[in-house]
Amino acid sequence: MLTNYKLVIFDWDGTVMDSVARIVSSLKEAARLTGGLPELSADELKQMIGLSLDKGYCYLYPNAPLDKLDEWKKHYGEQFRDFNTTPHALYDGVVDVLTALKEKGYVLAVATGKSRIGLDRVMLETDTGHFFAATRTADLTASKPDPLMILELLDELNVQPHEAIMVGDTSHDMLLAQQAGVDAIGITWGVHDEAVLSDYSPVAIIASLDALI
């Protein structure tokens, strides 16, 4: 599956880390605490996973006033980081997969909708930072599906688009790859199912990261 590639770029939430439930419940509570935002279902809320918080707010609440954005972001960050007890951990077997890919000589990177502080924190908690040669977060570059995130990684790592592949669980990841001119692999243990992911013509759709090795 990865024979023709040098660089494997991973999304984080819903791809490497089983954090969808924690994100959704944090979003729900952030909206309640902010007030004046429509009540959305869990399925509606999870559609923004992968986007930056700024872009996600506009995606979820297109008619909401922008003056509530900073308060909503503050509540979300506090909920996810400090108050939410919903478990979030690496998916089973992820460390083994990352280890095997590194041993086979692949360069690994991350392109995520998380903030830099958020990604650094979870990488420290999971002791996974050493696997990745470079990372991009949505607060320090353009949010998905803008291709800049991947284009910056390609430039930093001196890799051509045809030598890279994106692995992600959402339509945002698939569209990001398309717009950056790189291939993609969809994974179904996160947000979107095979029917959604297949609309973007990934080279493969897998049920778990184990399939990469």
mmCIF file with all atom_site columns, N, CA and C in Angstrom, residues 7-64:
data_model
loop_
_atom_site.group_PDB
_atom_site.id
_atom_site.type_symbol
_atom_site.label_atom_id
_atom_site.label_alt_id
_atom_site.label_comp_id
_atom_site.label_asym_id
_atom_site.label_entity_id
_atom_site.label_seq_id
_atom_site.pdbx_PDB_ins_code
_atom_site.Cartn_x
_atom_site.Cartn_y
_atom_site.Cartn_z
_atom_site.occupancy
_atom_site.B_iso_or_equiv
_atom_site.pdbx_formal_charge
_atom_site.auth_seq_id
_atom_site.auth_comp_id
_atom_site.auth_asym_id
_atom_site.auth_atom_id
_atom_site.pdbx_PDB_model_num
ATOM 1   N N  . LEU A 1 7  ? 6.916   9.672  2.303  1.00 0.00 ? 7  LEU A N  1
ATOM 2   C CA . LEU A 1 7  ? 6.362   10.423 3.434  1.00 0.00 ? 7  LEU A CA 1
ATOM 3   C C  . LEU A 1 7  ? 4.926   9.995  3.690  1.00 0.00 ? 7  LEU A C  1
ATOM 4   N N  . VAL A 1 8  ? 4.625   9.668  4.944  1.00 0.00 ? 8  VAL A N  1
ATOM 5   C CA . VAL A 1 8  ? 3.262   9.350  5.363  1.00 0.00 ? 8  VAL A CA 1
ATOM 6   C C  . VAL A 1 8  ? 2.818   10.434 6.341  1.00 0.00 ? 8  VAL A C  1
ATOM 7   N N  . ILE A 1 9  ? 1.778   11.166 5.958  1.00 0.00 ? 9  ILE A N  1
ATOM 8   C CA . ILE A 1 9  ? 1.257   12.274 6.765  1.00 0.00 ? 9  ILE A CA 1
ATOM 9   C C  . ILE A 1 9  ? -0.021  11.814 7.453  1.00 0.00 ? 9  ILE A C  1
ATOM 10  N N  . PHE A 1 10 ? -0.055  11.923 8.762  1.00 0.00 ? 10 PHE A N  1
ATOM 11  C CA . PHE A 1 10 ? -1.208  11.484 9.533  1.00 0.00 ? 10 PHE A CA 1
ATOM 12  C C  . PHE A 1 10 ? -2.011  12.670 10.051 1.00 0.00 ? 10 PHE A C  1
ATOM 13  N N  . ASP A 1 11 ? -3.312  12.574 9.927  1.00 0.00 ? 11 ASP A N  1
ATOM 14  C CA . ASP A 1 11 ? -4.214  13.373 10.752 1.00 0.00 ? 11 ASP A CA 1
ATOM 15  C C  . ASP A 1 11 ? -4.061  12.861 12.183 1.00 0.00 ? 11 ASP A C  1
ATOM 16  N N  . TRP A 1 12 ? -4.551  13.614 13.169 1.00 0.00 ? 12 TRP A N  1
ATOM 17  C CA . TRP A 1 12 ? -4.409  13.166 14.558 1.00 0.00 ? 12 TRP A CA 1
ATOM 18  C C  . TRP A 1 12 ? -5.731  12.651 15.136 1.00 0.00 ? 12 TRP A C  1
ATOM 19  N N  . ASP A 1 13 ? -6.669  13.548 15.422 1.00 0.00 ? 13 ASP A N  1
ATOM 20  C CA . ASP A 1 13 ? -7.921  13.150 16.080 1.00 0.00 ? 13 ASP A CA 1
ATOM 21  C C  . ASP A 1 13 ? -8.762  12.282 15.149 1.00 0.00 ? 13 ASP A C  1
ATOM 22  N N  . GLY A 1 14 ? -9.118  11.095 15.625 1.00 0.00 ? 14 GLY A N  1
ATOM 23  C CA . GLY A 1 14 ? -9.909  10.180 14.822 1.00 0.00 ? 14 GLY A CA 1
ATOM 24  C C  . GLY A 1 14 ? -9.086  9.308  13.895 1.00 0.00 ? 14 GLY A C  1
ATOM 25  N N  . THR A 1 15 ? -7.769  9.547  13.857 1.00 0.00 ? 15 THR A N  1
ATOM 26  C CA . THR A 1 15 ? -6.868  8.753  13.020 1.00 0.00 ? 15 THR A CA 1
ATOM 27  C C  . THR A 1 15 ? -5.802  8.084  13.868 1.00 0.00 ? 15 THR A C  1
ATOM 28  N N  . VAL A 1 16 ? -5.066  8.884  14.617 1.00 0.00 ? 16 VAL A N  1
ATOM 29  C CA . VAL A 1 16 ? -4.052  8.360  15.539 1.00 0.00 ? 16 VAL A CA 1
ATOM 30  C C  . VAL A 1 16 ? -4.633  8.216  16.939 1.00 0.00 ? 16 VAL A C  1
ATOM 31  N N  . MET A 1 17 ? -5.440  9.188  17.341 1.00 0.00 ? 17 MET A N  1
ATOM 32  C CA . MET A 1 17 ? -5.994  9.191  18.704 1.00 0.00 ? 17 MET A CA 1
ATOM 33  C C  . MET A 1 17 ? -7.514  9.037  18.684 1.00 0.00 ? 17 MET A C  1
ATOM 34  N N  . ASP A 1 18 ? -8.000  8.196  19.565 1.00 0.00 ? 18 ASP A N  1
ATOM 35  C CA . ASP A 1 18 ? -9.436  7.951  19.720 1.00 0.00 ? 18 ASP A CA 1
ATOM 36  C C  . ASP A 1 18 ? -10.012 9.042  20.627 1.00 0.00 ? 18 ASP A C  1
ATOM 37  N N  . SER A 1 19 ? -10.230 10.213 20.049 1.00 0.00 ? 19 SER A N  1
ATOM 38  C CA . SER A 1 19 ? -10.623 11.387 20.823 1.00 0.00 ? 19 SER A CA 1
ATOM 39  C C  . SER A 1 19 ? -11.931 12.007 20.360 1.00 0.00 ? 19 SER A C  1
ATOM 40  N N  . VAL A 1 20 ? -12.620 11.360 19.428 1.00 0.00 ? 20 VAL A N  1
ATOM 41  C CA . VAL A 1 20 ? -13.832 11.942 18.854 1.00 0.00 ? 20 VAL A CA 1
ATOM 42  C C  . VAL A 1 20 ? -14.894 12.197 19.920 1.00 0.00 ? 20 VAL A C  1
ATOM 43  N N  . ALA A 1 21 ? -15.128 11.225 20.797 1.00 0.00 ? 21 ALA A N  1
ATOM 44  C CA . ALA A 1 21 ? -16.165 11.381 21.819 1.00 0.00 ? 21 ALA A CA 1
ATOM 45  C C  . ALA A 1 21 ? -15.842 12.528 22.776 1.00 0.00 ? 21 ALA A C  1
ATOM 46  N N  . ARG A 1 22 ? -14.575 12.658 23.133 1.00 0.00 ? 22 ARG A N  1
ATOM 47  C CA . ARG A 1 22 ? -14.179 13.741 24.039 1.00 0.00 ? 22 ARG A CA 1
ATOM 48  C C  . ARG A 1 22 ? -14.337 15.099 23.365 1.00 0.00 ? 22 ARG A C  1
ATOM 49  N N  . ILE A 1 23 ? -13.981 15.190 22.087 1.00 0.00 ? 23 ILE A N  1
ATOM 50  C CA . ILE A 1 23 ? -14.146 16.446 21.354 1.00 0.00 ? 23 ILE A CA 1
ATOM 51  C C  . ILE A 1 23 ? -15.612 16.830 21.277 1.00 0.00 ? 23 ILE A C  1
ATOM 52  N N  . VAL A 1 24 ? -16.454 15.876 20.907 1.00 0.00 ? 24 VAL A N  1
ATOM 53  C CA . VAL A 1 24 ? -17.880 16.158 20.731 1.00 0.00 ? 24 VAL A CA 1
ATOM 54  C C  . VAL A 1 24 ? -18.515 16.614 22.037 1.00 0.00 ? 24 VAL A C  1
ATOM 55  N N  . SER A 1 25 ? -18.232 15.920 23.128 1.00 0.00 ? 25 SER A N  1
ATOM 56  C CA . SER A 1 25 ? -18.836 16.312 24.403 1.00 0.00 ? 25 SER A CA 1
ATOM 57  C C  . SER A 1 25 ? -18.292 17.656 24.882 1.00 0.00 ? 25 SER A C  1
ATOM 58  N N  . SER A 1 26 ? -17.041 17.964 24.566 1.00 0.00 ? 26 SER A N  1
ATOM 59  C CA . SER A 1 26 ? -16.481 19.273 24.914 1.00 0.00 ? 26 SER A CA 1
ATOM 60  C C  . SER A 1 26 ? -17.123 20.384 24.093 1.00 0.00 ? 26 SER A C  1
ATOM 61  N N  . LEU A 1 27 ? -17.368 20.114 22.815 1.00 0.00 ? 27 LEU A N  1
ATOM 62  C CA . LEU A 1 27 ? -18.055 21.094 21.967 1.00 0.00 ? 27 LEU A CA 1
ATOM 63  C C  . LEU A 1 27 ? -19.466 21.360 22.472 1.00 0.00 ? 27 LEU A C  1
ATOM 64  N N  . LYS A 1 28 ? -20.138 20.312 22.867 1.00 0.00 ? 28 LYS A N  1
ATOM 65  C CA . LYS A 1 28 ? -21.522 20.451 23.342 1.00 0.00 ? 28 LYS A CA 1
ATOM 66  C C  . LYS A 1 28 ? -21.574 21.325 24.595 1.00 0.00 ? 28 LYS A C  1
ATOM 67  N N  . GLU A 1 29 ? -20.643 21.067 25.528 1.00 0.00 ? 29 GLU A N  1
ATOM 68  C CA . GLU A 1 29 ? -20.625 21.836 26.768 1.00 0.00 ? 29 GLU A CA 1
ATOM 69  C C  . GLU A 1 29 ? -20.163 23.267 26.515 1.00 0.00 ? 29 GLU A C  1
ATOM 70  N N  . ALA A 1 30 ? -19.235 23.458 25.593 1.00 0.00 ? 30 ALA A N  1
ATOM 71  C CA . ALA A 1 30 ? -18.776 24.813 25.270 1.00 0.00 ? 30 ALA A CA 1
ATOM 72  C C  . ALA A 1 30 ? -19.919 25.656 24.718 1.00 0.00 ? 30 ALA A C  1
ATOM 73  N N  . ALA A 1 31 ? -20.750 25.069 23.882 1.00 0.00 ? 31 ALA A N  1
ATOM 74  C CA . ALA A 1 31 ? -21.894 25.794 23.332 1.00 0.00 ? 31 ALA A CA 1
ATOM 75  C C  . ALA A 1 31 ? -22.881 26.164 24.436 1.00 0.00 ? 31 ALA A C  1
ATOM 76  N N  . ARG A 1 32 ? -23.104 25.237 25.371 1.00 0.00 ? 32 ARG A N  1
ATOM 77  C CA . ARG A 1 32 ? -24.039 25.502 26.474 1.00 0.00 ? 32 ARG A CA 1
ATOM 78  C C  . ARG A 1 32 ? -23.529 26.644 27.346 1.00 0.00 ? 32 ARG A C  1
ATOM 79  N N  . LEU A 1 33 ? -22.231 26.619 27.654 1.00 0.00 ? 33 LEU A N  1
ATOM 80  C CA . LEU A 1 33 ? -21.660 27.641 28.520 1.00 0.00 ? 33 LEU A CA 1
ATOM 81  C C  . LEU A 1 33 ? -21.603 28.999 27.832 1.00 0.00 ? 33 LEU A C  1
ATOM 82  N N  . THR A 1 34 ? -21.398 29.008 26.532 1.00 0.00 ? 34 THR A N  1
ATOM 83  C CA . THR A 1 34 ? -21.347 30.262 25.783 1.00 0.00 ? 34 THR A CA 1
ATOM 84  C C  . THR A 1 34 ? -22.724 30.905 25.694 1.00 0.00 ? 34 THR A C  1
ATOM 85  N N  . GLY A 1 35 ? -23.737 30.077 25.459 1.00 0.00 ? 35 GLY A N  1
ATOM 86  C CA . GLY A 1 35 ? -25.098 30.587 25.350 1.00 0.00 ? 35 GLY A CA 1
ATOM 87  C C  . GLY A 1 35 ? -25.368 31.238 24.001 1.00 0.00 ? 35 GLY A C  1
ATOM 88  N N  . GLY A 1 36 ? -26.623 31.165 23.584 1.00 0.00 ? 36 GLY A N  1
ATOM 89  C CA . GLY A 1 36 ? -27.023 31.809 22.344 1.00 0.00 ? 36 GLY A CA 1
ATOM 90  C C  . GLY A 1 36 ? -26.648 31.056 21.091 1.00 0.00 ? 36 GLY A C  1
ATOM 91  N N  . LEU A 1 37 ? -26.148 29.826 21.230 1.00 0.00 ? 37 LEU A N  1
ATOM 92  C CA . LEU A 1 37 ? -25.796 29.004 20.074 1.00 0.00 ? 37 LEU A CA 1
ATOM 93  C C  . LEU A 1 37 ? -26.797 27.869 19.941 1.00 0.00 ? 37 LEU A C  1
ATOM 94  N N  . PRO A 1 38 ? -27.124 27.477 18.732 1.00 0.00 ? 38 PRO A N  1
ATOM 95  C CA . PRO A 1 38 ? -28.102 26.392 18.565 1.00 0.00 ? 38 PRO A CA 1
ATOM 96  C C  . PRO A 1 38 ? -27.582 25.078 19.140 1.00 0.00 ? 38 PRO A C  1
ATOM 97  N N  . GLU A 1 39 ? -28.480 24.279 19.652 1.00 0.00 ? 39 GLU A N  1
ATOM 98  C CA . GLU A 1 39 ? -28.101 22.967 20.184 1.00 0.00 ? 39 GLU A CA 1
ATOM 99  C C  . GLU A 1 39 ? -27.985 21.983 19.024 1.00 0.00 ? 39 GLU A C  1
ATOM 100 N N  . LEU A 1 40 ? -26.816 21.384 18.875 1.00 0.00 ? 40 LEU A N  1
ATOM 101 C CA . LEU A 1 40 ? -26.549 20.474 17.770 1.00 0.00 ? 40 LEU A CA 1
ATOM 102 C C  . LEU A 1 40 ? -26.377 19.051 18.277 1.00 0.00 ? 40 LEU A C  1
ATOM 103 N N  . SER A 1 41 ? -26.691 18.101 17.432 1.00 0.00 ? 41 SER A N  1
ATOM 104 C CA . SER A 1 41 ? -26.531 16.698 17.789 1.00 0.00 ? 41 SER A CA 1
ATOM 105 C C  . SER A 1 41 ? -25.055 16.318 17.764 1.00 0.00 ? 41 SER A C  1
ATOM 106 N N  . ALA A 1 42 ? -24.753 15.168 18.357 1.00 0.00 ? 42 ALA A N  1
ATOM 107 C CA . ALA A 1 42 ? -23.376 14.676 18.346 1.00 0.00 ? 42 ALA A CA 1
ATOM 108 C C  . ALA A 1 42 ? -22.886 14.469 16.926 1.00 0.00 ? 42 ALA A C  1
ATOM 109 N N  . ASP A 1 43 ? -23.744 13.952 16.054 1.00 0.00 ? 43 ASP A N  1
ATOM 110 C CA . ASP A 1 43 ? -23.334 13.715 14.672 1.00 0.00 ? 43 ASP A CA 1
ATOM 111 C C  . ASP A 1 43 ? -23.029 15.033 13.962 1.00 0.00 ? 43 ASP A C  1
ATOM 112 N N  . GLU A 1 44 ? -23.832 16.058 14.240 1.00 0.00 ? 44 GLU A N  1
ATOM 113 C CA . GLU A 1 44 ? -23.574 17.365 13.630 1.00 0.00 ? 44 GLU A CA 1
ATOM 114 C C  . GLU A 1 44 ? -22.264 17.960 14.141 1.00 0.00 ? 44 GLU A C  1
ATOM 115 N N  . LEU A 1 45 ? -22.021 17.822 15.435 1.00 0.00 ? 45 LEU A N  1
ATOM 116 C CA . LEU A 1 45 ? -20.825 18.405 16.030 1.00 0.00 ? 45 LEU A CA 1
ATOM 117 C C  . LEU A 1 45 ? -19.547 17.748 15.505 1.00 0.00 ? 45 LEU A C  1
ATOM 118 N N  . LYS A 1 46 ? -19.581 16.457 15.308 1.00 0.00 ? 46 LYS A N  1
ATOM 119 C CA . LYS A 1 46 ? -18.339 15.780 14.918 1.00 0.00 ? 46 LYS A CA 1
ATOM 120 C C  . LYS A 1 46 ? -17.933 16.078 13.476 1.00 0.00 ? 46 LYS A C  1
ATOM 121 N N  . GLN A 1 47 ? -18.819 16.686 12.708 1.00 0.00 ? 47 GLN A N  1
ATOM 122 C CA . GLN A 1 47 ? -18.469 17.019 11.329 1.00 0.00 ? 47 GLN A CA 1
ATOM 123 C C  . GLN A 1 47 ? -17.383 18.089 11.240 1.00 0.00 ? 47 GLN A C  1
ATOM 124 N N  . MET A 1 48 ? -17.150 18.828 12.316 1.00 0.00 ? 48 MET A N  1
ATOM 125 C CA . MET A 1 48 ? -16.126 19.874 12.271 1.00 0.00 ? 48 MET A CA 1
ATOM 126 C C  . MET A 1 48 ? -14.759 19.356 12.685 1.00 0.00 ? 48 MET A C  1
ATOM 127 N N  . ILE A 1 49 ? -14.678 18.123 13.160 1.00 0.00 ? 49 ILE A N  1
ATOM 128 C CA . ILE A 1 49 ? -13.395 17.588 13.618 1.00 0.00 ? 49 ILE A CA 1
ATOM 129 C C  . ILE A 1 49 ? -12.408 17.565 12.455 1.00 0.00 ? 49 ILE A C  1
ATOM 130 N N  . GLY A 1 50 ? -11.244 18.117 12.702 1.00 0.00 ? 50 GLY A N  1
ATOM 131 C CA . GLY A 1 50 ? -10.229 18.258 11.666 1.00 0.00 ? 50 GLY A CA 1
ATOM 132 C C  . GLY A 1 50 ? -10.009 19.697 11.255 1.00 0.00 ? 50 GLY A C  1
ATOM 133 N N  . LEU A 1 51 ? -11.015 20.540 11.483 1.00 0.00 ? 51 LEU A N  1
ATOM 134 C CA . LEU A 1 51 ? -10.901 21.957 11.169 1.00 0.00 ? 51 LEU A CA 1
ATOM 135 C C  . LEU A 1 51 ? -10.306 22.713 12.353 1.00 0.00 ? 51 LEU A C  1
ATOM 136 N N  . SER A 1 52 ? -9.767  23.901 12.092 1.00 0.00 ? 52 SER A N  1
ATOM 137 C CA . SER A 1 52 ? -9.373  24.773 13.193 1.00 0.00 ? 52 SER A CA 1
ATOM 138 C C  . SER A 1 52 ? -10.620 25.184 13.965 1.00 0.00 ? 52 SER A C  1
ATOM 139 N N  . LEU A 1 53 ? -10.441 25.644 15.198 1.00 0.00 ? 53 LEU A N  1
ATOM 140 C CA . LEU A 1 53 ? -11.604 26.082 15.967 1.00 0.00 ? 53 LEU A CA 1
ATOM 141 C C  . LEU A 1 53 ? -12.285 27.281 15.314 1.00 0.00 ? 53 LEU A C  1
ATOM 142 N N  . ASP A 1 54 ? -11.506 28.199 14.771 1.00 0.00 ? 54 ASP A N  1
ATOM 143 C CA . ASP A 1 54 ? -12.116 29.354 14.111 1.00 0.00 ? 54 ASP A CA 1
ATOM 144 C C  . ASP A 1 54 ? -12.990 28.916 12.940 1.00 0.00 ? 54 ASP A C  1
ATOM 145 N N  . LYS A 1 55 ? -12.454 28.035 12.112 1.00 0.00 ? 55 LYS A N  1
ATOM 146 C CA . LYS A 1 55 ? -13.199 27.559 10.953 1.00 0.00 ? 55 LYS A CA 1
ATOM 147 C C  . LYS A 1 55 ? -14.350 26.656 11.404 1.00 0.00 ? 55 LYS A C  1
ATOM 148 N N  . GLY A 1 56 ? -14.108 25.867 12.450 1.00 0.00 ? 56 GLY A N  1
ATOM 149 C CA . GLY A 1 56 ? -15.137 24.977 12.960 1.00 0.00 ? 56 GLY A CA 1
ATOM 150 C C  . GLY A 1 56 ? -16.343 25.724 13.506 1.00 0.00 ? 56 GLY A C  1
ATOM 151 N N  . TYR A 1 57 ? -16.096 26.845 14.171 1.00 0.00 ? 57 TYR A N  1
ATOM 152 C CA . TYR A 1 57 ? -17.192 27.660 14.702 1.00 0.00 ? 57 TYR A CA 1
ATOM 153 C C  . TYR A 1 57 ? -18.096 28.142 13.572 1.00 0.00 ? 57 TYR A C  1
ATOM 154 N N  . CYS A 1 58 ? -17.486 28.637 12.506 1.00 0.00 ? 58 CYS A N  1
ATOM 155 C CA . CYS A 1 58 ? -18.271 29.120 11.359 1.00 0.00 ? 58 CYS A CA 1
ATOM 156 C C  . CYS A 1 58 ? -18.982 27.977 10.645 1.00 0.00 ? 58 CYS A C  1
ATOM 157 N N  . TYR A 1 59 ? -18.357 26.817 10.648 1.00 0.00 ? 59 TYR A N  1
ATOM 158 C CA . TYR A 1 59 ? -18.946 25.623 10.025 1.00 0.00 ? 59 TYR A CA 1
ATOM 159 C C  . TYR A 1 59 ? -20.181 25.164 10.797 1.00 0.00 ? 59 TYR A C  1
ATOM 160 N N  . LEU A 1 60 ? -20.064 25.144 12.119 1.00 0.00 ? 60 LEU A N  1
ATOM 161 C CA . LEU A 1 60 ? -21.173 24.666 12.953 1.00 0.00 ? 60 LEU A CA 1
ATOM 162 C C  . LEU A 1 60 ? -22.263 25.714 13.135 1.00 0.00 ? 60 LEU A C  1
ATOM 163 N N  . TYR A 1 61 ? -21.858 26.975 13.260 1.00 0.00 ? 61 TYR A N  1
ATOM 164 C CA . TYR A 1 61 ? -22.804 28.040 13.611 1.00 0.00 ? 61 TYR A CA 1
ATOM 165 C C  . TYR A 1 61 ? -22.705 29.183 12.592 1.00 0.00 ? 61 TYR A C  1
ATOM 166 N N  . PRO A 1 62 ? -23.088 28.934 11.338 1.00 0.00 ? 62 PRO A N  1
ATOM 167 C CA . PRO A 1 62 ? -22.897 29.943 10.292 1.00 0.00 ? 62 PRO A CA 1
ATOM 168 C C  . PRO A 1 62 ? -23.654 31.242 10.534 1.00 0.00 ? 62 PRO A C  1
ATOM 169 N N  . ASN A 1 63 ? -24.702 31.190 11.355 1.00 0.00 ? 63 ASN A N  1
ATOM 170 C CA . ASN A 1 63 ? -25.491 32.397 11.604 1.00 0.00 ? 63 ASN A CA 1
ATOM 171 C C  . ASN A 1 63 ? -25.223 33.002 12.972 1.00 0.00 ? 63 ASN A C  1
ATOM 172 N N  . ALA A 1 64 ? -24.256 32.444 13.705 1.00 0.00 ? 64 ALA A N  1
ATOM 173 C CA . ALA A 1 64 ? -23.972 32.943 15.048 1.00 0.00 ? 64 ALA A CA 1
ATOM 174 C C  . ALA A 1 64 ? -23.062 34.163 14.989 1.00 0.00 ? 64 ALA A C  1
#
